[in-house]
Amino acid sequence: MKRYLNYINGEWVESASGRFAVNTNPATGEVLGEVTQSTREDVDRAVQAAKQAQKSWRLVPAPERAEILYKVGELLKERKEELAQILTQEMGKVIEEARGEVQEAIDMAYYMAGEGRRLFGDTVPSELRNKFAMSVRVPVGIAGFITPWNFPIAIISWKSLPALVSGNAIVWKPASETPFIAAEFVRIYEQAGLPKGLMNLVYGSGSVVGNAIVDHPEIDLISFTGSNEVGRQINERAGGMLKRTSLEMGGKNAVTVLEDADLDLAVNGIIWSAYGTSGQRCTACSRIIVHEAVKDELERRLLERIAQLKLGNGLDESVDVGPVINRSSLEKIDEYVKIGLDEGAKLLCGGRIVTEDGLEKGNFYAPTLFTDVKPDMRIAREEIFGPVASIIPVKSLEEAIEVNNSVEFGLSSSIFTRDINRAFQAMQDLDTGIVYVNAGTTGAEIHLPFGGTKGTGNGHRDSGVAALDVYTEWKSIYVDYSGKLQRAQIDNY
Ligand code: UN1
C-alpha cells in the first residue's frame, strides 16, 4: 500500500505518532493508500524549518523567487493529465473538471510569477523638500494554511504562490480527504527547486494539526478555506494572539432568472453551477430565484436536463456528476432533503442516495431539485454542499435582490436578463463578492479577487492581486536628503 509522509525541511518524514489514516476513492470505496497522522511536535518542527528558511528567502530578489514559480507552472502543465487523474480518484470530481482545476493552479503559477517583477508599492511626493517617500511590500513571515478537499490543488495554489513570491514560508495542513494531490503539489515545488523549509506539509486532523498551526506563536498568519463553524473557531483562537487571519467560508449562492432571460442559457448556467462538482463548490448555485412568469417553463426545462445527467465514476469521460466526498456528507445532504420536505418544499426530482447501477460502493446522491421554496426555509438559508437546488419564485427584480441578499453568506450571485438597465441594477445591489451576468455562479478566474461579503469571509481575498495584501505588510520609508532636521506638519506650514 502507498504511504504518504510529511514534508518537513525538504525531507519526507513519518510522524513519530506511528499512526496512519487510510485514504479512499469516493466513487468506488477502494483504499488508495495511507497517510501519516501528525502531532503538535511535527508542526513545531515544520515551523522551526520555516523560520530558518524564511530568513534568507526574504532577501532573495522577488524576480528570482518568481523563477521558481514559472518552473512550478511548467511542471504543472507537463503533469496536468496525471494530476487530474489523481485528483478525480481521491476527490471524485469528473475528469474534465479536474483538468480545469489543475489549469487553475497553472494560471495562478504564471500570474503570481509575474508579480515577482511587480509587487507594486507607491512612490509619492513628500510634503517636505529634499525628502523622498515610498511604500514597499514586505513578507509577513510564516503562513499557516488549512485547506479543503473540494479544490485541493487550486486553493493551495491561490494561497501558496502569492505567499512565496512575496517572501514568506509555509506550514500547510491539507484536508484529510485529499492527501495525495497535496503531496504531488509539494513534489512540484521540490522539483522546481524551492529551497528546503519554505513549503512544509503536515498531515493530520483539524483538531490536532489544524489547532497546532493556529495556536503556534511563531506562525504569523492563518489562511483558511472551509466551513463557517471552523473558520469562526480559528478566528477566535488566532484573534487572541493578534494573528492575521484570512478566512474563506460558506456560500448560499443564487441564480436569478428574470422573465426576459434567455431560458436555455439560464438552464445551462444553472445545471453547470448547481450540479457540477456535485454541488460541492463554495460558489455552487443552491438557490434559483425565478420570476413567476417563467417559473413553470424553467422547471420543465431543468427537469428535462437533470434527467439526462449521468452519475458515476468521474474517470469515465461520459459521466456528468461524480460522487460526494464521503459517507457523512452523503448523510448530511439526505438529512437536508428531509428537512426541506418537512418544511413543505415540493420535491421535483432526486432526493435520494443512489445505490443501483453498481454505484452502491461510492457516495452518490441523485441531482435534486425543490420548488415552491420560501426564502426563510432552512434549505434556502443553510449551506448543503451537495447536488441540491431550490427554486424560489418572486414577482420582481427588487424582490429577487432582497431574497438573494437575505442569507448570512455573500460569496457569488448571478442574474440572467437581457435588459441592460436591470443587469446594472443587479450588479450594484447584489451583496456578494462575485457577481455574474448571464452566467452561472461558478467559474471565477484567478486574476480577479476571490471571496465574499458577510458570513462568507472576513474581508480578505484569495487570488487576484488582492491576495498580496494577505501575505505582505506595508513598510513606509522616508529618505530625507536635505541634511537637516525637517519636521513634517510643522516646518512646511
Ligand atoms: C471553491 O469552491 O472553493 O469559481 C472554489 C469557481 C472555481 C473555484 C471554486 N474557480 O467555481
Short mmCIF file of C-alpha atoms and ligand atoms in Angstrom, two decimals:
data_model
loop_
_atom_site.label_atom_id
_atom_site.label_comp_id
_atom_site.label_asym_id
_atom_site.label_seq_id
_atom_site.Cartn_x
_atom_site.Cartn_y
_atom_site.Cartn_z
CA MET A 1 0.00 0.00 0.00
CA LYS A 2 1.19 3.53 -0.83
CA ARG A 3 2.31 5.53 2.19
CA TYR A 4 2.25 9.29 2.36
CA LEU A 5 4.57 11.16 4.68
CA ASN A 6 5.01 14.70 5.91
CA TYR A 7 7.37 17.03 4.09
CA ILE A 8 9.39 18.99 6.62
CA ASN A 9 12.57 20.93 5.90
CA GLY A 10 12.88 19.32 2.47
CA GLU A 11 12.57 15.71 3.73
CA TRP A 12 9.72 13.20 3.51
CA VAL A 13 9.28 12.05 7.09
CA GLU A 14 6.89 9.88 9.07
CA SER A 15 5.29 11.34 12.19
CA ALA A 16 6.57 9.93 15.47
CA SER A 17 2.93 9.13 16.30
CA GLY A 18 3.30 5.96 14.21
CA ARG A 19 -0.38 6.32 13.27
CA PHE A 20 -1.72 6.22 9.72
CA ALA A 21 -5.15 7.02 8.25
CA VAL A 22 -6.49 5.39 5.10
CA ASN A 23 -7.50 7.36 2.04
CA THR A 24 -10.33 6.06 -0.14
CA ASN A 25 -11.82 6.74 -3.54
CA PRO A 26 -15.30 8.24 -3.00
CA ALA A 27 -16.60 6.73 -6.25
CA THR A 28 -15.62 3.13 -5.51
CA GLY A 29 -14.74 2.85 -1.83
CA GLU A 30 -11.35 1.45 -2.89
CA VAL A 31 -8.48 2.10 -0.48
CA LEU A 32 -5.88 4.26 -2.23
CA GLY A 33 -3.17 4.37 0.41
CA GLU A 34 -2.39 5.57 3.90
CA VAL A 35 -1.26 8.81 5.38
CA THR A 36 0.90 9.62 8.41
CA GLN A 37 -1.01 11.34 11.24
CA SER A 38 0.97 14.10 12.87
CA THR A 39 1.35 15.60 16.30
CA ARG A 40 1.96 19.09 17.70
CA GLU A 41 5.69 18.30 17.71
CA ASP A 42 5.62 17.72 13.95
CA VAL A 43 4.00 21.11 13.48
CA ASP A 44 6.65 22.70 15.66
CA ARG A 45 9.42 21.07 13.65
CA ALA A 46 7.84 22.42 10.47
CA VAL A 47 7.65 25.90 11.99
CA GLN A 48 11.32 25.86 13.02
CA ALA A 49 12.29 24.81 9.48
CA ALA A 50 10.10 27.54 8.00
CA LYS A 51 11.60 30.14 10.30
CA GLN A 52 15.12 29.25 9.34
CA ALA A 53 14.36 29.16 5.61
CA GLN A 54 12.41 32.41 5.61
CA LYS A 55 15.39 34.33 6.99
CA SER A 56 17.24 34.06 3.70
CA TRP A 57 14.20 33.76 1.39
CA ARG A 58 13.02 37.25 2.29
CA LEU A 59 16.31 38.62 0.94
CA VAL A 60 16.14 36.78 -2.39
CA PRO A 61 15.03 39.33 -5.02
CA ALA A 62 11.38 38.77 -5.90
CA PRO A 63 12.11 38.26 -9.64
CA GLU A 64 14.46 35.45 -8.62
CA ARG A 65 11.85 33.89 -6.33
CA ALA A 66 9.46 34.12 -9.26
CA GLU A 67 11.73 31.98 -11.44
CA ILE A 68 10.74 29.05 -9.24
CA LEU A 69 7.08 29.88 -9.73
CA TYR A 70 7.49 29.85 -13.52
CA LYS A 71 9.05 26.43 -13.17
CA VAL A 72 6.10 25.32 -11.00
CA GLY A 73 3.78 26.46 -13.80
CA GLU A 74 5.75 24.45 -16.36
CA LEU A 75 5.81 21.30 -14.24
CA LEU A 76 2.08 21.57 -13.54
CA LYS A 77 1.48 21.91 -17.25
CA GLU A 78 3.62 18.88 -18.08
CA ARG A 79 1.88 16.78 -15.47
CA LYS A 80 -1.63 18.17 -15.96
CA GLU A 81 -3.29 14.92 -17.04
CA GLU A 82 -1.62 12.80 -14.38
CA LEU A 83 -2.54 15.27 -11.65
CA ALA A 84 -6.13 15.44 -12.87
CA GLN A 85 -6.38 11.64 -12.66
CA ILE A 86 -5.09 11.63 -9.08
CA LEU A 87 -7.49 14.42 -8.18
CA THR A 88 -10.50 12.57 -9.59
CA GLN A 89 -9.54 9.35 -7.85
CA GLU A 90 -9.33 10.80 -4.39
CA MET A 91 -11.81 13.67 -4.58
CA GLY A 92 -14.36 12.36 -7.06
CA LYS A 93 -14.96 15.35 -9.37
CA VAL A 94 -15.32 14.41 -13.03
CA ILE A 95 -12.11 14.32 -15.01
CA GLU A 96 -12.92 17.33 -17.19
CA GLU A 97 -13.41 19.45 -14.08
CA ALA A 98 -10.24 18.01 -12.53
CA ARG A 99 -8.30 19.14 -15.60
CA GLY A 100 -9.90 22.55 -15.22
CA GLU A 101 -8.82 22.69 -11.62
CA VAL A 102 -5.20 21.85 -12.44
CA GLN A 103 -5.38 24.57 -15.10
CA GLU A 104 -6.45 26.99 -12.37
CA ALA A 105 -3.22 26.20 -10.50
CA ILE A 106 -1.18 26.62 -13.71
CA ASP A 107 -2.79 30.01 -14.34
CA MET A 108 -2.08 31.07 -10.79
CA ALA A 109 1.57 30.00 -11.02
CA TYR A 110 2.23 32.13 -14.11
CA TYR A 111 0.19 35.03 -12.82
CA MET A 112 1.98 35.15 -9.47
CA ALA A 113 5.36 34.59 -11.15
CA GLY A 114 4.64 37.83 -13.00
CA GLU A 115 4.17 39.52 -9.61
CA GLY A 116 7.85 38.86 -8.97
CA ARG A 117 8.52 41.82 -11.27
CA ARG A 118 5.71 43.94 -9.88
CA LEU A 119 4.77 43.62 -6.20
CA PHE A 120 3.97 47.28 -6.58
CA GLY A 121 4.17 49.74 -3.78
CA ASP A 122 3.80 53.50 -4.12
CA THR A 123 6.26 56.29 -4.66
CA VAL A 124 4.62 59.54 -3.60
CA PRO A 125 5.77 63.13 -3.15
CA SER A 126 6.81 64.11 0.33
CA GLU A 127 5.38 67.30 1.77
CA LEU A 128 8.95 68.46 2.51
CA ARG A 129 11.73 69.48 0.16
CA ASN A 130 14.61 67.09 -0.50
CA LYS A 131 12.76 64.22 1.02
CA PHE A 132 11.71 61.00 -0.70
CA ALA A 133 8.68 58.89 0.28
CA MET A 134 7.66 55.39 -0.74
CA SER A 135 5.88 52.32 0.49
CA VAL A 136 7.04 48.77 -0.17
CA ARG A 137 5.57 45.35 0.48
CA VAL A 138 7.48 43.07 2.85
CA PRO A 139 6.65 39.48 3.77
CA VAL A 140 4.61 38.78 6.88
CA GLY A 141 6.79 35.79 7.84
CA ILE A 142 5.32 32.33 8.31
CA ALA A 143 1.96 31.48 6.84
CA GLY A 144 -0.16 28.62 8.19
CA PHE A 145 -2.57 27.11 5.65
CA ILE A 146 -5.59 24.94 6.32
CA THR A 147 -7.27 23.98 3.07
CA PRO A 148 -10.35 22.00 1.94
CA TRP A 149 -10.83 18.91 -0.21
CA ASN A 150 -13.18 20.37 -2.82
CA PHE A 151 -10.48 22.29 -4.74
CA PRO A 152 -7.42 20.57 -3.34
CA ILE A 153 -4.89 21.94 -5.83
CA ALA A 154 -6.47 25.24 -6.93
CA ILE A 155 -6.96 26.63 -3.43
CA ILE A 156 -3.45 25.83 -2.19
CA SER A 157 -2.14 27.47 -5.37
CA TRP A 158 -4.15 30.63 -4.58
CA LYS A 159 -2.52 30.75 -1.18
CA SER A 160 0.99 29.36 -1.54
CA LEU A 161 2.07 31.08 -4.76
CA PRO A 162 1.43 34.67 -3.59
CA ALA A 163 2.85 33.80 -0.17
CA LEU A 164 6.10 32.51 -1.67
CA VAL A 165 6.59 35.20 -4.28
CA SER A 166 6.27 37.80 -1.56
CA GLY A 167 8.89 36.12 0.60
CA ASN A 168 7.02 34.05 3.19
CA ALA A 169 7.49 30.43 4.32
CA ILE A 170 4.62 27.97 4.71
CA VAL A 171 3.28 25.29 7.05
CA TRP A 172 0.35 23.54 5.39
CA LYS A 173 -2.28 21.10 6.58
CA PRO A 174 -4.32 19.84 3.63
CA ALA A 175 -7.75 18.25 4.05
CA SER A 176 -7.67 14.65 5.27
CA GLU A 177 -9.70 13.57 2.23
CA THR A 178 -7.16 14.76 -0.37
CA PRO A 179 -3.65 13.96 0.81
CA PHE A 180 -2.24 12.60 -2.47
CA ILE A 181 -2.74 15.62 -4.64
CA ALA A 182 -1.24 17.64 -1.79
CA ALA A 183 1.91 15.52 -1.88
CA GLU A 184 2.14 15.91 -5.65
CA PHE A 185 1.85 19.67 -5.39
CA VAL A 186 4.67 19.75 -2.85
CA ARG A 187 6.78 17.47 -5.07
CA ILE A 188 6.38 20.03 -7.83
CA TYR A 189 7.76 22.76 -5.57
CA GLU A 190 10.60 20.39 -4.73
CA GLN A 191 11.34 19.68 -8.40
CA ALA A 192 11.11 23.36 -9.23
CA GLY A 193 13.99 23.95 -6.83
CA LEU A 194 12.22 25.68 -3.95
CA PRO A 195 14.77 25.88 -1.12
CA LYS A 196 14.09 23.47 1.73
CA GLY A 197 11.97 24.62 4.65
CA LEU A 198 9.84 27.06 2.68
CA MET A 199 6.99 24.67 2.00
CA ASN A 200 6.19 22.24 4.80
CA LEU A 201 3.36 19.74 4.60
CA VAL A 202 1.94 18.27 7.80
CA TYR A 203 -0.83 15.70 7.57
CA GLY A 204 -3.41 15.09 10.25
CA SER A 205 -6.69 16.10 11.79
CA GLY A 206 -8.00 19.60 12.27
CA SER A 207 -8.24 19.09 16.00
CA VAL A 208 -4.55 18.22 16.38
CA VAL A 209 -2.61 19.61 13.42
CA GLY A 210 -5.03 22.41 12.49
CA ASN A 211 -5.16 23.70 16.05
CA ALA A 212 -1.40 23.36 16.47
CA ILE A 213 -0.93 25.60 13.42
CA VAL A 214 -3.45 28.16 14.63
CA ASP A 215 -2.01 28.21 18.16
CA HIS A 216 1.67 28.26 17.24
CA PRO A 217 3.14 31.58 18.42
CA GLU A 218 5.63 31.72 15.57
CA ILE A 219 3.09 31.39 12.78
CA ASP A 220 2.20 34.93 11.80
CA LEU A 221 -0.87 34.46 9.69
CA ILE A 222 -3.51 31.86 9.02
CA SER A 223 -5.27 31.43 5.71
CA PHE A 224 -8.21 29.08 5.88
CA THR A 225 -10.85 27.90 3.42
CA GLY A 226 -13.64 25.72 4.75
CA SER A 227 -16.75 25.76 6.88
CA ASN A 228 -18.07 28.73 8.84
CA GLU A 229 -18.05 26.79 12.04
CA VAL A 230 -14.32 26.01 11.82
CA GLY A 231 -13.49 29.47 10.44
CA ARG A 232 -15.09 31.14 13.44
CA GLN A 233 -13.16 28.93 15.87
CA ILE A 234 -9.92 29.70 14.06
CA ASN A 235 -10.64 33.41 14.17
CA GLU A 236 -11.29 33.32 17.89
CA ARG A 237 -8.16 31.34 18.70
CA ALA A 238 -5.91 33.35 16.38
CA GLY A 239 -7.55 36.70 17.19
CA GLY A 240 -6.46 36.48 20.81
CA MET A 241 -2.86 36.22 19.60
CA LEU A 242 -3.31 39.17 17.19
CA LYS A 243 -2.62 36.95 14.23
CA ARG A 244 -3.77 37.92 10.81
CA THR A 245 -6.47 35.56 9.54
CA SER A 246 -7.80 35.29 6.01
CA LEU A 247 -10.99 33.25 6.04
CA GLU A 248 -12.94 31.97 3.07
CA MET A 249 -16.07 30.18 4.16
CA GLY A 250 -19.61 29.24 3.18
CA GLY A 251 -21.91 30.29 0.41
CA LYS A 252 -25.60 30.07 -0.38
CA ASN A 253 -25.35 31.33 -3.91
CA ALA A 254 -28.32 32.15 -6.09
CA VAL A 255 -29.02 32.41 -9.78
CA THR A 256 -31.79 34.89 -10.54
CA VAL A 257 -33.80 34.32 -13.71
CA LEU A 258 -35.89 37.28 -14.85
CA GLU A 259 -38.87 36.97 -17.19
CA ASP A 260 -36.90 38.35 -20.15
CA ALA A 261 -33.98 35.90 -19.76
CA ASP A 262 -32.69 33.57 -22.44
CA LEU A 263 -34.09 30.49 -20.71
CA ASP A 264 -31.90 27.95 -22.48
CA LEU A 265 -28.84 29.86 -21.43
CA ALA A 266 -30.15 30.14 -17.87
CA VAL A 267 -30.75 26.40 -17.76
CA ASN A 268 -27.19 25.72 -18.94
CA GLY A 269 -25.81 28.06 -16.29
CA ILE A 270 -27.92 26.54 -13.52
CA ILE A 271 -27.18 22.91 -14.41
CA TRP A 272 -23.45 23.61 -14.55
CA SER A 273 -23.26 25.59 -11.33
CA ALA A 274 -25.75 23.55 -9.26
CA TYR A 275 -24.75 20.01 -10.23
CA GLY A 276 -21.16 20.42 -11.45
CA THR A 277 -18.67 19.14 -8.82
CA SER A 278 -21.82 17.51 -7.35
CA GLY A 279 -22.67 20.89 -5.86
CA GLN A 280 -19.52 20.85 -3.73
CA ARG A 281 -18.16 24.26 -4.63
CA CYS A 282 -18.39 27.21 -2.28
CA THR A 283 -19.61 29.01 -5.38
CA ALA A 284 -22.23 26.37 -6.28
CA CYS A 285 -25.73 27.55 -7.10
CA SER A 286 -28.10 26.27 -4.45
CA ARG A 287 -30.96 28.76 -4.91
CA ILE A 288 -32.76 29.58 -8.12
CA ILE A 289 -34.71 32.80 -7.77
CA VAL A 290 -37.14 32.93 -10.65
CA HIS A 291 -39.72 35.43 -11.86
CA GLU A 292 -43.11 33.75 -11.52
CA ALA A 293 -43.93 34.42 -15.20
CA VAL A 294 -41.27 31.92 -16.33
CA LYS A 295 -41.22 29.58 -13.34
CA ASP A 296 -43.18 26.69 -14.89
CA GLU A 297 -41.21 26.78 -18.12
CA LEU A 298 -37.88 26.93 -16.27
CA GLU A 299 -38.87 23.98 -14.08
CA ARG A 300 -39.86 21.96 -17.11
CA ARG A 301 -36.58 22.61 -18.91
CA LEU A 302 -34.47 21.99 -15.81
CA LEU A 303 -36.17 18.65 -15.16
CA GLU A 304 -35.59 17.61 -18.73
CA ARG A 305 -31.88 18.35 -18.39
CA ILE A 306 -31.45 16.83 -14.93
CA ALA A 307 -32.94 13.57 -16.20
CA GLN A 308 -30.09 13.39 -18.72
CA LEU A 309 -27.28 13.83 -16.19
CA LYS A 310 -25.19 10.70 -15.91
CA LEU A 311 -23.90 9.76 -12.46
CA GLY A 312 -20.80 7.68 -11.99
CA ASN A 313 -17.06 7.43 -11.57
CA GLY A 314 -15.53 10.71 -12.66
CA LEU A 315 -12.74 8.93 -14.56
CA ASP A 316 -15.36 7.90 -17.13
CA GLU A 317 -15.42 10.80 -19.64
CA SER A 318 -19.15 10.35 -20.27
CA VAL A 319 -20.08 10.96 -16.63
CA ASP A 320 -21.55 14.37 -15.70
CA VAL A 321 -21.87 14.07 -11.93
CA GLY A 322 -19.42 12.28 -9.65
CA PRO A 323 -19.80 11.16 -6.05
CA VAL A 324 -19.84 13.39 -2.99
CA ILE A 325 -16.79 13.28 -0.80
CA ASN A 326 -17.75 10.82 1.95
CA ARG A 327 -20.46 8.99 3.80
CA SER A 328 -21.14 11.69 6.35
CA SER A 329 -21.54 14.26 3.61
CA LEU A 330 -24.00 11.94 1.84
CA GLU A 331 -25.99 11.62 5.03
CA LYS A 332 -25.95 15.35 5.69
CA ILE A 333 -27.33 16.02 2.20
CA ASP A 334 -30.05 13.44 2.69
CA GLU A 335 -30.90 14.97 6.04
CA TYR A 336 -31.37 18.39 4.38
CA VAL A 337 -33.72 16.86 1.83
CA LYS A 338 -35.84 15.54 4.69
CA ILE A 339 -35.77 18.95 6.34
CA GLY A 340 -36.94 20.53 3.06
CA LEU A 341 -39.82 18.09 2.79
CA ASP A 342 -40.80 18.72 6.42
CA GLU A 343 -40.75 22.45 5.77
CA GLY A 344 -43.24 21.98 2.96
CA ALA A 345 -41.00 22.41 -0.08
CA LYS A 346 -42.04 20.44 -3.18
CA LEU A 347 -39.52 17.85 -4.37
CA LEU A 348 -39.39 17.79 -8.19
CA CYS A 349 -36.66 15.18 -8.63
CA GLY A 350 -33.85 13.34 -6.87
CA GLY A 351 -33.88 13.41 -3.09
CA ARG A 352 -32.20 10.06 -2.54
CA ILE A 353 -28.92 8.22 -2.12
CA VAL A 354 -28.22 6.24 -5.31
CA THR A 355 -27.45 2.57 -4.76
CA GLU A 356 -28.19 0.98 -8.12
CA ASP A 357 -26.12 0.57 -11.34
CA GLY A 358 -23.04 -0.55 -9.44
CA LEU A 359 -22.84 2.79 -7.61
CA GLU A 360 -23.55 1.35 -4.17
CA LYS A 361 -19.90 1.28 -3.14
CA GLY A 362 -19.50 5.01 -3.75
CA ASN A 363 -21.18 8.07 -2.26
CA PHE A 364 -23.70 9.07 -4.90
CA TYR A 365 -26.60 11.44 -4.44
CA ALA A 366 -29.23 11.97 -7.12
CA PRO A 367 -29.32 15.54 -8.50
CA THR A 368 -32.14 17.11 -6.55
CA LEU A 369 -34.49 19.98 -7.30
CA PHE A 370 -37.03 21.53 -4.94
CA THR A 371 -39.61 24.11 -5.87
CA ASP A 372 -42.02 26.46 -4.09
CA VAL A 373 -39.30 27.09 -1.57
CA LYS A 374 -39.73 30.06 0.77
CA PRO A 375 -36.72 32.24 1.49
CA ASP A 376 -36.93 31.54 5.21
CA MET A 377 -36.80 27.74 4.92
CA ARG A 378 -33.60 26.13 6.16
CA ILE A 379 -32.89 24.60 2.74
CA ALA A 380 -32.89 28.15 1.37
CA ARG A 381 -30.56 29.53 4.04
CA GLU A 382 -28.03 26.88 5.06
CA GLU A 383 -25.15 25.56 3.02
CA ILE A 384 -25.88 21.96 1.93
CA PHE A 385 -22.73 21.33 -0.15
CA GLY A 386 -24.29 18.75 -2.42
CA PRO A 387 -26.32 18.46 -5.62
CA VAL A 388 -29.45 20.10 -4.22
CA ALA A 389 -31.03 23.29 -5.59
CA SER A 390 -34.18 25.15 -4.53
CA ILE A 391 -36.46 27.22 -6.72
CA ILE A 392 -37.82 30.35 -5.03
CA PRO A 393 -40.48 32.24 -7.04
CA VAL A 394 -40.54 36.06 -6.91
CA LYS A 395 -42.54 38.85 -8.55
CA SER A 396 -39.86 41.43 -9.41
CA LEU A 397 -36.17 42.24 -9.69
CA GLU A 398 -36.36 44.11 -6.38
CA GLU A 399 -37.78 41.07 -4.62
CA ALA A 400 -35.15 38.84 -6.26
CA ILE A 401 -32.36 41.04 -4.92
CA GLU A 402 -33.91 41.12 -1.48
CA VAL A 403 -34.12 37.31 -1.43
CA ASN A 404 -30.60 36.98 -2.80
CA ASN A 405 -29.25 39.22 -0.04
CA SER A 406 -31.33 37.75 2.78
CA VAL A 407 -28.90 34.94 3.65
CA GLU A 408 -25.93 35.16 6.00
CA PHE A 409 -23.44 34.47 3.20
CA GLY A 410 -22.27 36.64 0.31
CA LEU A 411 -19.95 34.75 -2.00
CA SER A 412 -21.37 34.57 -5.51
CA SER A 413 -24.57 35.55 -7.31
CA SER A 414 -25.83 35.56 -10.86
CA ILE A 415 -28.58 37.13 -12.92
CA PHE A 416 -30.00 36.16 -16.28
CA THR A 417 -31.65 39.05 -18.12
CA ARG A 418 -31.42 40.76 -21.50
CA ASP A 419 -32.23 44.15 -20.01
CA ILE A 420 -29.06 46.17 -19.53
CA ASN A 421 -30.66 48.53 -17.01
CA ARG A 422 -31.75 45.68 -14.80
CA ALA A 423 -28.38 43.94 -15.20
CA PHE A 424 -26.62 47.07 -13.91
CA GLN A 425 -29.15 47.46 -11.12
CA ALA A 426 -28.30 43.90 -10.05
CA MET A 427 -24.52 44.47 -10.29
CA GLN A 428 -25.00 47.43 -7.96
CA ASP A 429 -27.31 45.82 -5.41
CA LEU A 430 -26.37 42.13 -5.20
CA ASP A 431 -24.42 41.91 -1.95
CA THR A 432 -21.80 39.29 -2.88
CA GLY A 433 -18.08 39.34 -3.58
CA ILE A 434 -18.63 37.87 -7.05
CA VAL A 435 -21.47 38.73 -9.46
CA TYR A 436 -22.16 37.11 -12.82
CA VAL A 437 -24.43 38.44 -15.55
CA ASN A 438 -25.76 35.79 -17.94
CA ALA A 439 -23.55 33.05 -16.48
CA GLY A 440 -23.93 30.68 -13.51
CA THR A 441 -22.40 31.27 -10.07
CA THR A 442 -19.18 29.30 -10.63
CA GLY A 443 -16.11 29.84 -12.78
CA ALA A 444 -14.07 32.55 -11.09
CA GLU A 445 -10.81 33.38 -12.87
CA ILE A 446 -7.60 33.54 -10.86
CA HIS A 447 -6.53 37.10 -11.71
CA LEU A 448 -9.59 38.60 -10.03
CA PRO A 449 -10.13 38.71 -6.27
CA PHE A 450 -11.99 35.64 -4.95
CA GLY A 451 -14.07 35.94 -1.82
CA GLY A 452 -17.30 37.11 -0.32
CA THR A 453 -19.12 39.53 1.90
CA LYS A 454 -20.89 38.98 5.25
CA GLY A 455 -20.55 35.47 6.75
CA THR A 456 -18.51 34.21 3.80
CA GLY A 457 -15.29 35.80 4.93
CA ASN A 458 -13.54 38.44 6.97
CA GLY A 459 -12.74 40.95 4.28
CA HIS A 460 -9.72 39.33 2.68
CA ARG A 461 -9.49 37.85 -0.79
CA ASP A 462 -7.78 34.79 -2.23
CA SER A 463 -6.26 35.06 -5.71
CA GLY A 464 -6.00 38.16 -7.84
CA VAL A 465 -3.70 40.99 -6.89
CA ALA A 466 -5.73 41.30 -3.67
CA ALA A 467 -4.08 38.10 -2.41
CA LEU A 468 -0.84 40.04 -1.96
CA ASP A 469 -2.50 42.09 0.77
CA VAL A 470 -2.84 38.92 2.83
CA TYR A 471 0.82 37.95 2.54
CA THR A 472 2.55 41.31 2.87
CA GLU A 473 2.96 44.07 5.38
CA TRP A 474 3.29 47.65 4.19
CA LYS A 475 6.51 49.38 5.06
CA SER A 476 6.52 53.16 4.57
CA ILE A 477 10.00 54.58 4.01
CA TYR A 478 11.09 58.23 4.17
CA VAL A 479 14.52 59.34 2.99
CA ASP A 480 15.49 62.85 3.95
CA TYR A 481 18.38 64.11 1.82
CA SER A 482 18.20 67.75 2.94
CA GLY A 483 20.92 67.27 5.54
CA LYS A 484 18.90 68.99 8.24
CA LEU A 485 16.06 68.22 10.60
CA GLN A 486 12.76 68.73 8.81
CA ARG A 487 9.64 68.37 10.87
CA ALA A 488 6.59 67.12 8.97
CA GLN A 489 3.34 69.03 9.52
CA ILE A 490 5.35 71.88 11.15
CA ASP A 491 8.26 73.22 9.11
CA ASN A 492 6.26 73.23 5.90
CA TYR A 493 3.41 75.32 7.38
C1 UN1 B 1 -14.39 26.79 -4.23
O1 UN1 B 1 -15.45 26.24 -4.44
O2 UN1 B 1 -13.93 26.86 -3.08
O3 UN1 B 1 -15.23 29.83 -9.18
C2 UN1 B 1 -13.52 27.35 -5.29
C3 UN1 B 1 -15.16 28.60 -9.09
C4 UN1 B 1 -13.81 27.95 -9.05
C5 UN1 B 1 -13.26 27.95 -7.67
C6 UN1 B 1 -14.18 27.43 -6.63
N1 UN1 B 1 -12.93 28.65 -9.94
O4 UN1 B 1 -16.17 27.92 -9.01
#
